[in-house]
């Protein structure tokens, strides 16, 4: 069993920045692919970014590429999402996900509860 807890969400003006964190407990995530997804009201959950266990394989959705950066600190059992140049269309609940032998937007077995990100114009 693994538990994932997101933090760092909040309200920010367009053009601003936020850093989300996903802390894992129950087991180490050092061998997991980790990912961020988001879901806005009335829309399907969409893939945002993923990072392999080594950090050498990183993928981003086209909508966030160049603005968001995913990273991980396996010693702290934590994954991060640095979000810069935020736009109102980035407003969503952001979810952390993880699992072994998963890639990109695959069926991750472990999910956090989500954290709200609201970007005002």
mmCIF file of C-alpha atoms in Angstrom:
data_model
loop_
_atom_site.group_PDB
_atom_site.id
_atom_site.type_symbol
_atom_site.label_atom_id
_atom_site.label_comp_id
_atom_site.label_asym_id
_atom_site.label_seq_id
_atom_site.Cartn_x
_atom_site.Cartn_y
_atom_site.Cartn_z
ATOM 1 C CA UNK A 1 0.000 0.000 0.000
ATOM 2 C CA UNK A 2 1.099 3.531 -0.724
ATOM 3 C CA UNK A 3 -0.569 6.816 0.101
ATOM 4 C CA UNK A 4 -0.003 9.967 -1.942
ATOM 5 C CA UNK A 5 -0.820 13.418 -0.574
ATOM 6 C CA UNK A 6 -0.643 16.555 -2.705
ATOM 7 C CA UNK A 7 0.008 20.031 -1.355
ATOM 8 C CA UNK A 8 0.832 23.491 -2.657
ATOM 9 C CA UNK A 9 -2.350 24.338 -4.502
ATOM 10 C CA UNK A 10 -4.095 27.655 -4.114
ATOM 11 C CA UNK A 11 -5.173 30.862 -5.808
ATOM 12 C CA UNK A 12 -2.726 32.709 -8.039
ATOM 13 C CA UNK A 13 -2.906 35.512 -10.585
ATOM 14 C CA UNK A 14 -2.350 34.768 -14.257
ATOM 15 C CA UNK A 15 1.362 34.788 -14.996
ATOM 16 C CA UNK A 16 2.231 33.659 -11.501
ATOM 17 C CA UNK A 17 3.801 30.464 -10.215
ATOM 18 C CA UNK A 18 3.016 27.606 -7.860
ATOM 19 C CA UNK A 19 4.919 24.517 -6.813
ATOM 20 C CA UNK A 20 2.953 21.386 -6.050
ATOM 21 C CA UNK A 21 4.375 18.570 -3.952
ATOM 22 C CA UNK A 22 3.281 14.952 -3.665
ATOM 23 C CA UNK A 23 4.485 13.156 -0.555
ATOM 24 C CA UNK A 24 4.316 9.364 -0.429
ATOM 25 C CA UNK A 25 4.009 7.161 2.632
ATOM 26 C CA UNK A 26 3.535 3.466 3.286
ATOM 27 C CA UNK A 27 6.309 2.433 0.922
ATOM 28 C CA UNK A 28 9.105 3.946 -1.099
ATOM 29 C CA UNK A 29 8.318 5.333 -4.539
ATOM 30 C CA UNK A 30 11.940 5.262 -5.647
ATOM 31 C CA UNK A 31 11.203 2.688 -8.373
ATOM 32 C CA UNK A 32 7.882 4.219 -9.471
ATOM 33 C CA UNK A 33 7.007 6.246 -12.478
ATOM 34 C CA UNK A 34 5.289 9.323 -11.050
ATOM 35 C CA UNK A 35 2.853 11.576 -12.846
ATOM 36 C CA UNK A 36 0.577 14.583 -12.513
ATOM 37 C CA UNK A 37 -2.941 14.762 -13.925
ATOM 38 C CA UNK A 38 -5.562 17.485 -13.720
ATOM 39 C CA UNK A 39 -9.314 17.742 -14.059
ATOM 40 C CA UNK A 40 -11.379 20.868 -14.573
ATOM 41 C CA UNK A 41 -15.157 20.976 -13.943
ATOM 42 C CA UNK A 42 -17.058 19.385 -16.813
ATOM 43 C CA UNK A 43 -13.889 18.045 -18.435
ATOM 44 C CA UNK A 44 -12.136 14.695 -18.498
ATOM 45 C CA UNK A 45 -9.059 14.098 -16.408
ATOM 46 C CA UNK A 46 -5.997 14.861 -18.512
ATOM 47 C CA UNK A 47 -2.346 13.939 -18.362
ATOM 48 C CA UNK A 48 0.026 16.747 -17.385
ATOM 49 C CA UNK A 49 3.506 15.284 -16.861
ATOM 50 C CA UNK A 50 5.373 12.129 -15.857
ATOM 51 C CA UNK A 51 8.848 11.195 -14.687
ATOM 52 C CA UNK A 52 10.558 7.800 -14.558
ATOM 53 C CA UNK A 53 12.218 6.346 -11.471
ATOM 54 C CA UNK A 54 15.625 7.563 -12.633
ATOM 55 C CA UNK A 55 14.407 10.967 -13.752
ATOM 56 C CA UNK A 56 15.850 10.334 -17.207
ATOM 57 C CA UNK A 57 12.499 9.921 -18.978
ATOM 58 C CA UNK A 58 10.193 12.928 -18.673
ATOM 59 C CA UNK A 59 7.042 13.696 -20.645
ATOM 60 C CA UNK A 60 4.734 16.711 -20.741
ATOM 61 C CA UNK A 61 1.387 17.495 -22.246
ATOM 62 C CA UNK A 62 1.704 19.977 -25.094
ATOM 63 C CA UNK A 63 -0.455 22.444 -23.188
ATOM 64 C CA UNK A 64 2.095 22.788 -20.367
ATOM 65 C CA UNK A 65 5.399 22.132 -22.108
ATOM 66 C CA UNK A 66 7.828 24.967 -21.520
ATOM 67 C CA UNK A 67 5.887 26.251 -18.506
ATOM 68 C CA UNK A 68 5.733 23.293 -16.096
ATOM 69 C CA UNK A 69 8.608 21.206 -14.738
ATOM 70 C CA UNK A 70 8.256 17.827 -13.039
ATOM 71 C CA UNK A 71 10.988 16.607 -10.702
ATOM 72 C CA UNK A 72 11.488 14.111 -7.918
ATOM 73 C CA UNK A 73 13.525 13.600 -4.780
ATOM 74 C CA UNK A 74 13.579 9.885 -4.053
ATOM 75 C CA UNK A 75 15.392 10.406 -0.751
ATOM 76 C CA UNK A 76 12.395 12.450 0.412
ATOM 77 C CA UNK A 77 9.861 10.154 -1.279
ATOM 78 C CA UNK A 78 8.390 13.210 -2.983
ATOM 79 C CA UNK A 79 7.577 14.404 -6.499
ATOM 80 C CA UNK A 80 7.109 18.056 -7.482
ATOM 81 C CA UNK A 81 5.428 20.076 -10.189
ATOM 82 C CA UNK A 82 6.770 23.584 -10.692
ATOM 83 C CA UNK A 83 4.171 25.628 -12.573
ATOM 84 C CA UNK A 84 5.217 28.937 -14.113
ATOM 85 C CA UNK A 85 3.419 31.407 -16.377
ATOM 86 C CA UNK A 86 0.086 30.109 -15.168
ATOM 87 C CA UNK A 87 -3.017 30.728 -17.258
ATOM 88 C CA UNK A 88 -6.705 30.694 -16.287
ATOM 89 C CA UNK A 89 -7.094 27.528 -18.361
ATOM 90 C CA UNK A 90 -4.707 25.792 -15.944
ATOM 91 C CA UNK A 91 -7.419 25.986 -13.275
ATOM 92 C CA UNK A 92 -8.202 22.431 -12.164
ATOM 93 C CA UNK A 93 -7.829 19.881 -9.425
ATOM 94 C CA UNK A 94 -4.332 18.446 -9.753
ATOM 95 C CA UNK A 95 -3.728 14.793 -8.883
ATOM 96 C CA UNK A 96 -0.533 12.906 -8.175
ATOM 97 C CA UNK A 97 -0.244 9.317 -9.424
ATOM 98 C CA UNK A 98 2.357 6.568 -9.348
ATOM 99 C CA UNK A 99 3.160 2.954 -10.070
ATOM 100 C CA UNK A 100 5.766 0.485 -11.243
ATOM 101 C CA UNK A 101 6.263 -0.182 -14.949
ATOM 102 C CA UNK A 102 3.831 2.544 -16.006
ATOM 103 C CA UNK A 103 4.523 5.220 -18.573
ATOM 104 C CA UNK A 104 2.991 8.567 -19.464
ATOM 105 C CA UNK A 105 -0.807 8.496 -19.085
ATOM 106 C CA UNK A 106 -1.068 4.805 -18.267
ATOM 107 C CA UNK A 107 -3.340 3.212 -15.638
ATOM 108 C CA UNK A 108 -1.554 4.254 -12.448
ATOM 109 C CA UNK A 109 -2.631 2.180 -9.431
ATOM 110 C CA UNK A 110 -1.942 4.838 -6.799
ATOM 111 C CA UNK A 111 -3.539 8.280 -6.639
ATOM 112 C CA UNK A 112 -3.632 11.230 -4.312
ATOM 113 C CA UNK A 113 -6.745 13.101 -3.214
ATOM 114 C CA UNK A 114 -6.047 16.134 -5.379
ATOM 115 C CA UNK A 115 -5.244 19.771 -4.716
ATOM 116 C CA UNK A 116 -7.102 22.742 -6.191
ATOM 117 C CA UNK A 117 -5.249 25.210 -8.388
ATOM 118 C CA UNK A 118 -7.161 28.346 -9.345
ATOM 119 C CA UNK A 119 -5.666 30.924 -11.713
ATOM 120 C CA UNK A 120 -7.465 34.255 -11.902
ATOM 121 C CA UNK A 121 -7.291 36.685 -14.793
#
